[in-house]
Coordinates of C-alpha atoms and ligand atoms in Angstrom, one line a residue:
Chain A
X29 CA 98.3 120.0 122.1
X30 CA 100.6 121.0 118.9
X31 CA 98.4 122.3 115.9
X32 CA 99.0 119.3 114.2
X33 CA 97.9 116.9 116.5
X34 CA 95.1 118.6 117.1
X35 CA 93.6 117.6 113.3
X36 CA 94.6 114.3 114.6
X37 CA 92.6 114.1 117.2
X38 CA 89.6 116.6 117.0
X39 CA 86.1 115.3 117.3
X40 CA 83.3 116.4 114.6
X41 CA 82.5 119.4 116.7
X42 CA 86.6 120.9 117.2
X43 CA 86.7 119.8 113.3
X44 CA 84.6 123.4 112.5
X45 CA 87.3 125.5 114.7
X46 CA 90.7 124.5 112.9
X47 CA 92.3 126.1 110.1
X48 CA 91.7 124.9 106.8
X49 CA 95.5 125.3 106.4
X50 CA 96.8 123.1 109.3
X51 CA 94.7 120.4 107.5
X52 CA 96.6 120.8 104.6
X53 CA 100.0 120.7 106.7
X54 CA 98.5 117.6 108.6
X55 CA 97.9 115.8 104.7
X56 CA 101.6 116.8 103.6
X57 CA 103.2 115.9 107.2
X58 CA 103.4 112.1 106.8
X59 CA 104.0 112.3 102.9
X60 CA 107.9 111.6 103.7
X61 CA 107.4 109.0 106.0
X62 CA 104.3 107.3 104.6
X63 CA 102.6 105.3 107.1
X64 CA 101.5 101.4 106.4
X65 CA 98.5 100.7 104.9
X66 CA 97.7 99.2 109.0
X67 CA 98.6 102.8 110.3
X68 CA 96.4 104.1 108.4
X69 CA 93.1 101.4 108.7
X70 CA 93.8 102.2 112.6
X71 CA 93.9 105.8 112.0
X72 CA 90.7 105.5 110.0
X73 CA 88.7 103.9 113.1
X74 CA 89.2 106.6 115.5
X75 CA 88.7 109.6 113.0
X76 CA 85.6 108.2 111.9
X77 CA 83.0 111.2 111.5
X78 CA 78.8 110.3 111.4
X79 CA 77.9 112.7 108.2
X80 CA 74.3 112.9 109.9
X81 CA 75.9 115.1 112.8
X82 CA 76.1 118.0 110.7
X83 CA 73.6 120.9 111.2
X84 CA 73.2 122.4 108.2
X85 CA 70.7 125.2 109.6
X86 CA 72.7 128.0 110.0
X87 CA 74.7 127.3 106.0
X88 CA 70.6 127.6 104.7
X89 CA 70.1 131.3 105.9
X90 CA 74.2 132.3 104.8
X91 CA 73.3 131.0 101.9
X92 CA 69.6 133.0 101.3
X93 CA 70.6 136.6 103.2
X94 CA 74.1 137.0 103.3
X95 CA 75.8 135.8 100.2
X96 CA 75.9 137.6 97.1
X97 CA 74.4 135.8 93.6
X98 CA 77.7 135.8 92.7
X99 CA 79.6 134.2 95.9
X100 CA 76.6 131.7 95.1
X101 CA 77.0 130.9 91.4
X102 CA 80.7 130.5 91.8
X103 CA 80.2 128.2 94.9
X104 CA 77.9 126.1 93.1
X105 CA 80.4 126.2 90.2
X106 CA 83.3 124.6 92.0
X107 CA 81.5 122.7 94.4
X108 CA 79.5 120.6 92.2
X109 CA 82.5 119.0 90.7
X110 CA 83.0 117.3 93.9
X111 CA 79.4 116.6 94.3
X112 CA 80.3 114.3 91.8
X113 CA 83.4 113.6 92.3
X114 CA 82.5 112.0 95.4
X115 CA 80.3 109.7 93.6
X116 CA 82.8 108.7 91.5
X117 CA 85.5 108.1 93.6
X118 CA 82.9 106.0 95.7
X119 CA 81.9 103.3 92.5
X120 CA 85.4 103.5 90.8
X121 CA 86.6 102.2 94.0
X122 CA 85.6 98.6 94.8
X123 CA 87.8 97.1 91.2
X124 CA 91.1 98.5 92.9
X125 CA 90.3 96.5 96.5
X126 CA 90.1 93.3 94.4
X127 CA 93.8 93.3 94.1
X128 CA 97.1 94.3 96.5
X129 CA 97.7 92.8 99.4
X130 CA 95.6 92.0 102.5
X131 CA 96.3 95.1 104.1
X132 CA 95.7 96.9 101.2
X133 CA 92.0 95.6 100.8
X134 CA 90.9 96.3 104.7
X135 CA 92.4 99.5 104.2
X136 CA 90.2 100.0 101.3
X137 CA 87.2 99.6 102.8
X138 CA 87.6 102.1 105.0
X139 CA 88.6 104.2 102.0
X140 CA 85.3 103.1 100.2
X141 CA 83.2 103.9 103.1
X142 CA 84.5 107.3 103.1
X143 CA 83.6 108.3 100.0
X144 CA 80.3 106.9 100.3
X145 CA 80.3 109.5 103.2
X146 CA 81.3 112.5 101.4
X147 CA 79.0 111.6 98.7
X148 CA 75.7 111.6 101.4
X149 CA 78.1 115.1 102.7
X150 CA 77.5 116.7 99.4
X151 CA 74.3 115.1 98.8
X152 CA 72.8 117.0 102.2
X153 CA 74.6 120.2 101.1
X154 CA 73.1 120.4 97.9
X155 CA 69.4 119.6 99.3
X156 CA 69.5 121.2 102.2
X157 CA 71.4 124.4 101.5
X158 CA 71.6 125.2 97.9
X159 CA 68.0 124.2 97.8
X160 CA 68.4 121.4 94.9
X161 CA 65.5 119.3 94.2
X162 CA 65.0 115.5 93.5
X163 CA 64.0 112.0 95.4
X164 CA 67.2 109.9 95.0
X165 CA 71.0 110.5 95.2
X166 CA 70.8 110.1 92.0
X167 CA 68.2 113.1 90.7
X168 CA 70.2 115.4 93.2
X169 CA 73.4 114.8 91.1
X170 CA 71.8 115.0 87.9
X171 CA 70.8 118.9 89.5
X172 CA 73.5 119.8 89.9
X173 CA 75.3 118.7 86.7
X174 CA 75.2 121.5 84.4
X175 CA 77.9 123.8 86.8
X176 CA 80.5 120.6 86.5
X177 CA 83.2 122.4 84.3
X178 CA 85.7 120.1 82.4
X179 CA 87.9 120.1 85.3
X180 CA 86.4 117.4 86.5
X181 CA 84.5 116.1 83.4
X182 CA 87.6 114.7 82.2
X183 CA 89.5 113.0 85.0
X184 CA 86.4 111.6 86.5
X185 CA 85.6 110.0 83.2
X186 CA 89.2 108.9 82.7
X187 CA 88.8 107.3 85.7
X188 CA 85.6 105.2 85.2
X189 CA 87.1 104.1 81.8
X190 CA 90.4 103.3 84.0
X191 CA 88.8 101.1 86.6
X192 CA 86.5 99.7 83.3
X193 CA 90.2 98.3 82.1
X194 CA 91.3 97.2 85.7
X195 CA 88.2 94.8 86.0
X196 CA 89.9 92.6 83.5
X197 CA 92.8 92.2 85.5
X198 CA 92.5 93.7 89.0
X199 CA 96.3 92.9 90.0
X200 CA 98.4 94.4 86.6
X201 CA 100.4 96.5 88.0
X202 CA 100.3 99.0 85.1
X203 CA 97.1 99.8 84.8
X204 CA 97.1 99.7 88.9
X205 CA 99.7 102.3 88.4
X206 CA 97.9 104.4 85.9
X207 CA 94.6 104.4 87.8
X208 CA 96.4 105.0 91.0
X209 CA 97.9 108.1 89.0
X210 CA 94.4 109.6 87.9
X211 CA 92.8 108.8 91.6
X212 CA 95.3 109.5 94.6
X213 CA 97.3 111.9 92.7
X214 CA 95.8 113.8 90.7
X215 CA 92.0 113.9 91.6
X216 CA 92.7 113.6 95.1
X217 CA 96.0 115.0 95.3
X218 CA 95.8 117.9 93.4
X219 CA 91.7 118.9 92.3
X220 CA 90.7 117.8 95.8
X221 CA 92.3 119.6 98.0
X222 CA 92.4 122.9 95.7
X223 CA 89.1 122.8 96.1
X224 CA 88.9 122.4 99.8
X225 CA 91.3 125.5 100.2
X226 CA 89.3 127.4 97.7
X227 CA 85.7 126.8 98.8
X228 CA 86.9 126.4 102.9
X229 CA 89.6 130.2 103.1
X230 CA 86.1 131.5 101.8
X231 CA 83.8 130.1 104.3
X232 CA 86.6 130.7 107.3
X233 CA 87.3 134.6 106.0
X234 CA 83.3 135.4 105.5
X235 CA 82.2 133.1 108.8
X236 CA 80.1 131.9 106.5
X237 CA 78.4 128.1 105.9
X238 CA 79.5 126.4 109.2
X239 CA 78.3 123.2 108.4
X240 CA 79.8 123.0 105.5
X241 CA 82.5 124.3 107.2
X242 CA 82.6 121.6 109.6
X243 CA 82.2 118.4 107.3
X244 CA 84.5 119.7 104.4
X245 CA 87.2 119.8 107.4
X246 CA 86.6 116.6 108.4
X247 CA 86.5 115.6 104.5
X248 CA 90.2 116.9 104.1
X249 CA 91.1 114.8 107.4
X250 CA 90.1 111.9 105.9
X251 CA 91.7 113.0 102.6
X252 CA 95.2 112.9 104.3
X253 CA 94.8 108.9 104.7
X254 CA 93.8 108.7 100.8
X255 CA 96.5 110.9 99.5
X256 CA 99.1 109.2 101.8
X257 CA 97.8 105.7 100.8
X258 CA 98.0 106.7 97.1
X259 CA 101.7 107.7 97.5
X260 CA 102.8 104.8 99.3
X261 CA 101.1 102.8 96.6
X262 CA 103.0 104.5 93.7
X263 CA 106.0 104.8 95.7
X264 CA 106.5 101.1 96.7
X265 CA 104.9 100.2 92.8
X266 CA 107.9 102.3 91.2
X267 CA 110.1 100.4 93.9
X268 CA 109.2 97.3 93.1
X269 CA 109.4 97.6 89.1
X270 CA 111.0 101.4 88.3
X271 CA 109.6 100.7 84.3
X272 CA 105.9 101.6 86.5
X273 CA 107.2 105.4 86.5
X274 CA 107.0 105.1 82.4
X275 CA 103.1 104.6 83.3
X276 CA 102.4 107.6 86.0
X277 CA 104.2 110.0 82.9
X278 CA 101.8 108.6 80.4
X279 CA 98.6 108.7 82.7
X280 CA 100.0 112.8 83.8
X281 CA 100.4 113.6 80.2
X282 CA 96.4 112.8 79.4
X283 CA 95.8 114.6 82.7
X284 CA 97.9 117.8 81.7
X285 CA 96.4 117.6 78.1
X286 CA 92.7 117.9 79.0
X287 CA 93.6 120.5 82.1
X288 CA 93.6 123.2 79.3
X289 CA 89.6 123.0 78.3
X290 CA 87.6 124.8 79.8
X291 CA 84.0 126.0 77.9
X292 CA 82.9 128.7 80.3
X293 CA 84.2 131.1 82.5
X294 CA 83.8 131.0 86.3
X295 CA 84.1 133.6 88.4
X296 CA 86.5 132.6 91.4
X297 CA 87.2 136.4 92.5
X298 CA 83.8 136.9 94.5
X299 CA 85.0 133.9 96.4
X300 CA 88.6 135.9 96.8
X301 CA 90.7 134.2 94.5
X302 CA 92.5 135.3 91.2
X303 CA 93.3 132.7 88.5
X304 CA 97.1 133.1 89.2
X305 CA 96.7 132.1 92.9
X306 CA 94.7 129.2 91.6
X307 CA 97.3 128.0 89.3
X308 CA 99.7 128.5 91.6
X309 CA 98.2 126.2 94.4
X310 CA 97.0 123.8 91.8
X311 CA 100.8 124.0 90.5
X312 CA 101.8 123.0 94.3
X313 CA 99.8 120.5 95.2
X314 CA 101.3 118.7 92.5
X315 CA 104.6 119.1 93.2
X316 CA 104.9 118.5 96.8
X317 CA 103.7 115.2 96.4
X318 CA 105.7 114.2 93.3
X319 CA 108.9 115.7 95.6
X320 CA 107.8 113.6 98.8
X321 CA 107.3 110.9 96.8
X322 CA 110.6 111.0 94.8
X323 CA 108.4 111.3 91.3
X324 CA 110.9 112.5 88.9
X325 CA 109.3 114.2 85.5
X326 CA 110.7 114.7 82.3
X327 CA 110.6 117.8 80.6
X328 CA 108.1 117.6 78.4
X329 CA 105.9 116.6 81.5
X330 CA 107.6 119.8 83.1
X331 CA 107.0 122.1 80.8
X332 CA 103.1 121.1 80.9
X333 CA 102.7 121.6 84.4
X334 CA 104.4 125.2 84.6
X335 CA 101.4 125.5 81.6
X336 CA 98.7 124.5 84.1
X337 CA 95.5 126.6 83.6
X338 CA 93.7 127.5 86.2
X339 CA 90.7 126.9 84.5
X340 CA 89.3 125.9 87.6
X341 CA 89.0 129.5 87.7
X342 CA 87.5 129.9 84.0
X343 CA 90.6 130.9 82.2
Chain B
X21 CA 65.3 108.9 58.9
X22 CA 65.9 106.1 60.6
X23 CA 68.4 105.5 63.3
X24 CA 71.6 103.4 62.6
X25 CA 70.9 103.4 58.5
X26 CA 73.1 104.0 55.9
X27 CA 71.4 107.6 55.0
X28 CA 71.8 108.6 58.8
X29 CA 75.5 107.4 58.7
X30 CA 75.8 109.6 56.3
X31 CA 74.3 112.7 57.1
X32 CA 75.9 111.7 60.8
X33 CA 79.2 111.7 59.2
X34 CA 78.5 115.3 57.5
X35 CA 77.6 116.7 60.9
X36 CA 80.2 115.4 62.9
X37 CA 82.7 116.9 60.6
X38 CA 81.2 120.0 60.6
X39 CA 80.8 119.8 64.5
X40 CA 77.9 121.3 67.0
X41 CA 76.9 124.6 66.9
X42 CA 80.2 127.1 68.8
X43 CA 77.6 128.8 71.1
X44 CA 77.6 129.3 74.5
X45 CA 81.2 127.7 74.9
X46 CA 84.4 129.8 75.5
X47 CA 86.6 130.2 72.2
X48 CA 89.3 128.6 74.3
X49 CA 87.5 125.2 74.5
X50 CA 86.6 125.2 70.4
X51 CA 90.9 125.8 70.4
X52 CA 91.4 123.3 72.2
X53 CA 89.0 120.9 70.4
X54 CA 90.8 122.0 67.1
X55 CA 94.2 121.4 68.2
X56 CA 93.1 118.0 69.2
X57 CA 91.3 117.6 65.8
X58 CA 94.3 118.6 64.0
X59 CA 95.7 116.0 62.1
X60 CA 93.5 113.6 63.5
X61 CA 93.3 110.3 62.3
X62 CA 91.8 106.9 63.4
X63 CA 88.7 105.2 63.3
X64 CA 85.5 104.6 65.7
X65 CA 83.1 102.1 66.0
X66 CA 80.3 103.3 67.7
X67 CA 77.7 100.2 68.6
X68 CA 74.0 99.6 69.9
X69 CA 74.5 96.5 72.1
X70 CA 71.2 95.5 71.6
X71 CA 71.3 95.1 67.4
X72 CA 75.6 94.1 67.0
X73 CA 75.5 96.8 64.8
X74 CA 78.2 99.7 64.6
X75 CA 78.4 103.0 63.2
X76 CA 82.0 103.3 62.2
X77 CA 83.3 106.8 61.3
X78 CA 86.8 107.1 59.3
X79 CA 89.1 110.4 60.7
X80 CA 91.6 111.3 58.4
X81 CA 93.8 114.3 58.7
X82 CA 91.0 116.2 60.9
X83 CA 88.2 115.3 58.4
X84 CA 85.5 112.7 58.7
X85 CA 86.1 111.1 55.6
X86 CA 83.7 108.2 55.4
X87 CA 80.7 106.9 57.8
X88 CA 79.1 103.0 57.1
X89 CA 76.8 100.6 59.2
X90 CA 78.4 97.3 60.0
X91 CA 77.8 94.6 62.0
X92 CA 81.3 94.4 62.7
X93 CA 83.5 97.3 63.9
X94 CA 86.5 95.9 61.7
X95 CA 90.1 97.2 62.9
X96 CA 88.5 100.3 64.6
X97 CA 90.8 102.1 66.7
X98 CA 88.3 102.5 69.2
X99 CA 85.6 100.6 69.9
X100 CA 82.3 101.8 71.8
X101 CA 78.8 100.7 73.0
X102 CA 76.0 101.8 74.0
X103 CA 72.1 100.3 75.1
X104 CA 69.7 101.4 73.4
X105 CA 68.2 103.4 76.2
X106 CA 71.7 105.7 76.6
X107 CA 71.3 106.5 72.2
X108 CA 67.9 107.5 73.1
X109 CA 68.5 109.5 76.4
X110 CA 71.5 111.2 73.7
X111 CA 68.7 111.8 70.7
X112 CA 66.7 113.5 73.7
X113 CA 69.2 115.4 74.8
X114 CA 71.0 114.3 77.7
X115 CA 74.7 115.4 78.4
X116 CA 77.2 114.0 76.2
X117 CA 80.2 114.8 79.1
X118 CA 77.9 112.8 81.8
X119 CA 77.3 110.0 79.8
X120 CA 81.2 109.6 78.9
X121 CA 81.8 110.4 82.3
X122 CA 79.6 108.2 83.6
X123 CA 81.2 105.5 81.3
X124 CA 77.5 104.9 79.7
X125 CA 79.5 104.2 76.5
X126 CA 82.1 101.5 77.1
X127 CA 85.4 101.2 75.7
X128 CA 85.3 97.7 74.3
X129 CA 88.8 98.1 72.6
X130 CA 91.5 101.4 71.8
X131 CA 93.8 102.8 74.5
X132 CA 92.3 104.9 77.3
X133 CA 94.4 107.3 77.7
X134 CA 94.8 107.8 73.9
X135 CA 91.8 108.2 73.7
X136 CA 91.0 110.8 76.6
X137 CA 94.0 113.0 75.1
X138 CA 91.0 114.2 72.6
X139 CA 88.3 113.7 75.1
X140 CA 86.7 117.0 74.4
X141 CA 86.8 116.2 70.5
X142 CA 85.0 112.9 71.5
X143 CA 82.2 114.4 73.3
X144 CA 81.5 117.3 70.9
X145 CA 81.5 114.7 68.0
X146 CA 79.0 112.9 69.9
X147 CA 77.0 116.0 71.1
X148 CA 76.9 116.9 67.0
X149 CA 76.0 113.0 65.7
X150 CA 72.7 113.1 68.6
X151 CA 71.5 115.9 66.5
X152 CA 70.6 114.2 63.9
X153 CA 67.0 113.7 63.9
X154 CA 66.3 110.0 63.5
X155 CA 63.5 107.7 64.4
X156 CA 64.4 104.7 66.8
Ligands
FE2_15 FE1 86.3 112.0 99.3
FE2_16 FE1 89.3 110.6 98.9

């Protein structure tokens, strides 16, 4: 079985032995192609993962003996942003669904379900490993606030206010466009899946957190299907109407304009990454899909993304 | 003083212009908040749902040049609300960033992604006007 088709294919259990990277090929594989909205509903149904598999026993006692305070603060750090970002991607969903086509919205719902998935993931993680108290979902995220940097303060609010301004009109394709921008491109194209290789090359180097491990893997499976769904989407929008690129440029220029905040420093190195490397993958996430998609920027747009900070990284 | 009068609009308008406290935050971020202040000029209607009534703050040129209560936002750039329960949690100190990012101020009118281009500006302007002691 190629590498490839091996992400395809692996049950939760093979999910914990594959290379972070090869789930990053498997997500960019299809990008030139991009599968129907159908492939991908079917593809959903047999990758299906039950979050409540996941043995988190093992990730406790990593977490309590064998990482350092400051492997631990910086986990935390970047982690928490898609604790949240889970959550938000989950509610901010359902108002797209209401409009597109019919394969669209039964390919949503699998999409919807997912997140509510990775949301219980992170919710387990943070209870379970990092120790977070409270009785609800809801306490658990409030926890674990304070370590969400502006990374993700921003885009996750831009979204909510997005999908706010799609609920008047769920089928205008500009604002379909715009929110499509801020959600499959840049918070799952690009924050997502820096994260994953950040927070999963540290787990795989250091043999560290299996379970986490195990269900962030299968959480960047799944993540292939939403980023390839989000760049069919803008690609057949731009298709249909080419004025719709005018929109992704405005929606990446807000994104690019709050990129640069960042209010406190976060030290990525204990986890083995510099703040170059960071802007460099952050920096190539973006690109490969605006390439494979045939996303052409000006450049003023240009010039901001070479200016990416990684302040994912603090700085 | 009393929340949502004219004397708390006005010492409101005061704070906001001078901004929370720079601690704890990386100079970078204050930079970033100035360059987005820079030059800034439009004007925000901030309302309680519960009362119809609105504080609306006048931006000029990066300064805060005028704060009223009205129980009409007028030709506000932007227009937000709020329950009364999200201006208290704010008085008591919740987190300015999760309430915006958890949308618990709506947009009712202005151009999202105008108005995310400052959002930093936005929630530090907030963070300074829940400062201001007041009495519901
Ligand atoms: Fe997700
Ligand atoms: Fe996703």
């Amino acid at each position: 079985m190629s590498k490839l088709s091996k992400v395809a294919d692996s049950d939760l259990r093979g999910l914990g032995d594959l290379d972070i990277d090869d789930v990053l090929a498997y997500v960019h594989r299809d990008l030139k192609r991009l599968p129907d909205y159908t492939e991908l509903y079917r593809r959903y149904l047999s990758q299906r993962w039950n979050v409540y598999d996941l043995d988190f026993s093992r990730d406790a006692v990593d977490w309590r003996e064998r990482m350092s305070r400051e492997e631990r603060d910086a986990f935390v750090g970047i982690s928490a942003g898609f604790h949240h970002g889970e959550r938000q991607v989950e509610v901010e969903l359902p108002v797209f669904m209401l409009g597109g086509s019919e394969e669209s919205k039964i390919y949503m719902s699998s999409q919807i379900e997912d997140e509510a998935r990775h949301t219980v993931f992170f919710d387990r993680f943070y209870r379970e490993v990092v120790g977070l108290p409270g009785d609800s979902v809801q306490a658990v995220l409030d926890a674990s606030f304070e370590h969400v940097s502006e990374t993700f303060v921003g885009p996750f609010g831009l979204l909510a206010y997005q999908a706010d301004e799609l609920r008047k009109d769920p089928e205008e394709p500009a604002a379909r466009v715009r929110y499509g921008t801020t959600y499959f491109l840049w918070i799952e194209g690009v924050l997502a899946l820096t994260v994953m290789k950040i927070t999963l090359t540290y787990c795989r180097e250091r043999g560290f957190l299996p379970g986490y491990y195990t269900g962030f893997t299968a959480t960047c499976r799944d993540e292939a299907r939403h980023v390839q769904f989000g760049m069919r989407f803008l690609r057949d929008s731009v298709q249909e109407d080419p004025r719709l690129l005018l929109q992704i440029h405005e929606t990446l220029r807000t994104l690019l304009a709050m990129n640069s905040a960042t209010s406190r420093r976060l030290d990525l190195q204990s986890l083995g990454w510099t703040p170059e490397e960071v802007k460099r993958l952050m920096i190539r996430q973006l690109r490969m899909k605006l390439v494979d998609v045939g996303i052409t920027l000006p450049p003023d747009i240009q010039d901001m993304v070479s200016g990416i900070t990684p302040e994912i990284a603090g700085g | 003083m009393r929340f949502f009068t004219p004397e708390w609009a006005e010492t409101v308008r005061a704070a906001v212009d001078a901004g929370p406290p720079r601690e704890d935050k990386l100079p970078e971020y204050w930079s970033w908040i100035d360059r987005a202040r820079t030059a800034y000029t439009a004007t925000w209607a901030l309302g309680v749902r519960e009362t119809g009534l609105y504080l609306v703050l006048a931006w000029k040129d990066g300064k805060c040049v005028d704060a009223a209560i009205s129980g009409d936002p007028g030709s506000a750039d932007y227009v937000l609300t709020a329950g009364f329960a999200t201006w208290r949690e704010l008085r008591e100190g919740a987190d300015p960033g999760q309430a915006v990012m958890y949308r618990r101020l709506r947009l009712e009118r202005g151009n999202v992604l105008a108005f995310f281009r400052v959002i930093y500006f936005f929630v530090e302007s907030l963070a300074a006007l829940s400062r201001v002691p007041a009495e519901p």
